Tab-separated table of C-alpha atoms in Angstrom:
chain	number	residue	atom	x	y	z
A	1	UNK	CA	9.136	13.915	-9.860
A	2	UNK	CA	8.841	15.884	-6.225
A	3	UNK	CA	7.552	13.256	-3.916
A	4	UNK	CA	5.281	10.259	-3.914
A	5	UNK	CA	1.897	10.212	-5.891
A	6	UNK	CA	-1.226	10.082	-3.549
A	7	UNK	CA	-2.143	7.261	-5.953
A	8	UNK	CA	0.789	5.842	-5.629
A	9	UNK	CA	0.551	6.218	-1.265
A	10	UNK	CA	-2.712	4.750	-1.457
A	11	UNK	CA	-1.663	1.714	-3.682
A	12	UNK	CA	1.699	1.273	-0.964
A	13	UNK	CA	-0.848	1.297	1.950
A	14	UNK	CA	-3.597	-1.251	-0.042
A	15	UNK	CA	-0.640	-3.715	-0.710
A	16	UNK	CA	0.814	-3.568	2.207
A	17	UNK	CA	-2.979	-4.363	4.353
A	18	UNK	CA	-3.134	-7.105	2.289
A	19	UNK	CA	0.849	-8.567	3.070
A	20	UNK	CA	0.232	-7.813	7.098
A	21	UNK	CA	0.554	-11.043	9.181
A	22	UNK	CA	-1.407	-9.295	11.943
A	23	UNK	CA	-3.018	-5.161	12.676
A	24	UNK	CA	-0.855	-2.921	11.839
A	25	UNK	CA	-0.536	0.344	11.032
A	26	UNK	CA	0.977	1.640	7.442
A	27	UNK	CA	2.384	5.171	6.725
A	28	UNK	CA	3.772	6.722	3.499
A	29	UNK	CA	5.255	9.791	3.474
A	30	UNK	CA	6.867	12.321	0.974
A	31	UNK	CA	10.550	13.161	0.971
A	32	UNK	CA	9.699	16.070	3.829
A	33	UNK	CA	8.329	13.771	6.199
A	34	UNK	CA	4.662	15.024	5.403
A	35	UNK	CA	2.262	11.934	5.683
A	36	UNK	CA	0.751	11.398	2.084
A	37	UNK	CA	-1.393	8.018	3.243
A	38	UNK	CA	-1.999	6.199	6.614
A	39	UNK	CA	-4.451	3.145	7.693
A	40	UNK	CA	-4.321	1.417	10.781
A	41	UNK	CA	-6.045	-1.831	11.249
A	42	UNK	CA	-8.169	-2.562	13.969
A	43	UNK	CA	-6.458	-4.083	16.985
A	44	UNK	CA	-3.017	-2.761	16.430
A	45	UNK	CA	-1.010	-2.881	18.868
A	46	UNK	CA	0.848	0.166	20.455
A	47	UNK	CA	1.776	-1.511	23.373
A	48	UNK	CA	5.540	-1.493	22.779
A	49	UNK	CA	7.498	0.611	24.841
A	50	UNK	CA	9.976	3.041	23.139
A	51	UNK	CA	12.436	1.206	25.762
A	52	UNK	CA	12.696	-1.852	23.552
A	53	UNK	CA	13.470	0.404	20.503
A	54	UNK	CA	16.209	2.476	22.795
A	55	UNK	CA	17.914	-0.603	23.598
A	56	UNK	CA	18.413	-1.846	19.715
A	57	UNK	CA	20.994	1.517	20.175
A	58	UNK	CA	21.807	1.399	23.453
A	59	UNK	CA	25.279	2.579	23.662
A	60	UNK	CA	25.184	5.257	20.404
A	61	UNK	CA	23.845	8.018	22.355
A	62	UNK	CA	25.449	10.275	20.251
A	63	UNK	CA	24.269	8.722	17.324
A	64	UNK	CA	20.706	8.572	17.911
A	65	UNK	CA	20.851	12.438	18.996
A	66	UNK	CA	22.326	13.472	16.010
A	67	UNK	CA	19.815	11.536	13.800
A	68	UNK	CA	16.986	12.952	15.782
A	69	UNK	CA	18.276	16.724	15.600
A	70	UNK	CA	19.465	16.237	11.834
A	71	UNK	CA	15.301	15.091	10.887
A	72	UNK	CA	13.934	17.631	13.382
A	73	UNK	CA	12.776	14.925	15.285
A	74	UNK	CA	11.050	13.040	12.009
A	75	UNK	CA	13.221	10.124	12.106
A	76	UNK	CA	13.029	7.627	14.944
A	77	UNK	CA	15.118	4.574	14.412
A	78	UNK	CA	13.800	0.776	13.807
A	79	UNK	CA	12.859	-1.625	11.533
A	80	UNK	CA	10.007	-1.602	9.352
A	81	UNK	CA	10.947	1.801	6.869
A	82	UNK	CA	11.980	1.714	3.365
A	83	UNK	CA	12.688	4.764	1.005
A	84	UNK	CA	9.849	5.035	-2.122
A	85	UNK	CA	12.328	4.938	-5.422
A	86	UNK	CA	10.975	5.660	-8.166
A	87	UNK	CA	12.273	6.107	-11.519
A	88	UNK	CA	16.212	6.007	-9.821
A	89	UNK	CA	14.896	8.886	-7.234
A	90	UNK	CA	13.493	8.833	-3.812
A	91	UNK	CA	10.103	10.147	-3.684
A	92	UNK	CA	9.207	9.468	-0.249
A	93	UNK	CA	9.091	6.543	2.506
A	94	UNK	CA	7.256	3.646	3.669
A	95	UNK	CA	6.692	2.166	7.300
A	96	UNK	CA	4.480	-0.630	9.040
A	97	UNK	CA	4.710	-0.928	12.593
A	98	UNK	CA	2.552	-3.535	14.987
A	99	UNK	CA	4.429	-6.558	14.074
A	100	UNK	CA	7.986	-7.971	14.859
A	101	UNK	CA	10.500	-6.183	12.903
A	102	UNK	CA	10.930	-8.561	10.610
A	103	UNK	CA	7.092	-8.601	9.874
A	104	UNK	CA	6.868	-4.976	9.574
A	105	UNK	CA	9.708	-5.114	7.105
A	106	UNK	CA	8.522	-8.002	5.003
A	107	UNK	CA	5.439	-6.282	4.527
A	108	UNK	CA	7.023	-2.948	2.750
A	109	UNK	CA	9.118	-4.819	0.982
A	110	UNK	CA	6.387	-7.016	-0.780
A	111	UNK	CA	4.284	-3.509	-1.285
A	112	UNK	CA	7.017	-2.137	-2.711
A	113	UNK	CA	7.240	-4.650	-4.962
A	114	UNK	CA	4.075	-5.301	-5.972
A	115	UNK	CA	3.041	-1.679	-6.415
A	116	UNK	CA	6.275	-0.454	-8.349
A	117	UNK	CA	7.520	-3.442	-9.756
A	118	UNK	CA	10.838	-4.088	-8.341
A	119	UNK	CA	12.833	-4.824	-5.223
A	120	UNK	CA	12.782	-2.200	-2.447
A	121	UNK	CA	15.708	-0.153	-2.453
A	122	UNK	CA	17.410	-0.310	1.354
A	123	UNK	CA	19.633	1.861	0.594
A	124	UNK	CA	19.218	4.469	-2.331
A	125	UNK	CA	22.488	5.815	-3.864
């Protein structure tokens, strides 16, 4: 298996509409970062500013640099994103934003789990 299904994208994005507490927006991507599926609800809210996400690091300069450089500036660090495992390998990713961070988390975990059958993987060996 290369990357994530478009069936299987659409099914992530379905299940996790129907988990969300309140508008957000759902992304799956494949293991390149490409965007495979994407719906945002109505009335989701992009009013946070990236400020609130900078100070979750604030102090790991360094850190954050090297994860943006490393991803090409893909990966931007916060809750809410899970790896897609299937079948023991990663076949893409999984984010909902508009929500706390616990909200947006909840909600790929329970599509995760109700579209592939088990727990989400948080960290995939």
């Amino acid at each position: 298996m290369t990357g994530v299904r478009l069936e299987v994208a659409l099914a992530l994005v379905q299940a996790a509409r129907a988990e969300a507490p309140v508008p957000m927006a759902i992304a799956v991507v494949d293991t390149g970062g490409a965007l495979v599926a994407f719906a945002q609800a109505d009335g989701t809210p992009f009013a946070r500013p990236s400020a609130e996400v900078a100070a979750v690091f604030d102090g790991r300069v360094q850190f954050t640099t090297s994860i943006s450089v490393a991803t090409g500036g893909r990966v931007m660090l916060g809750r809410g994103g899970l790896p897609i495992v299937e079948d023991g390998v990663v076949t893409g990713g999984i984010g909902a934003s508009g929500g706390t961070g616990e909200q947006d988390l909840a909600v790929v975990e329970a599509a995760v789990a109700e579209v592939l059958g088990h727990p989400a993987v948080r960290s995939p060996a």
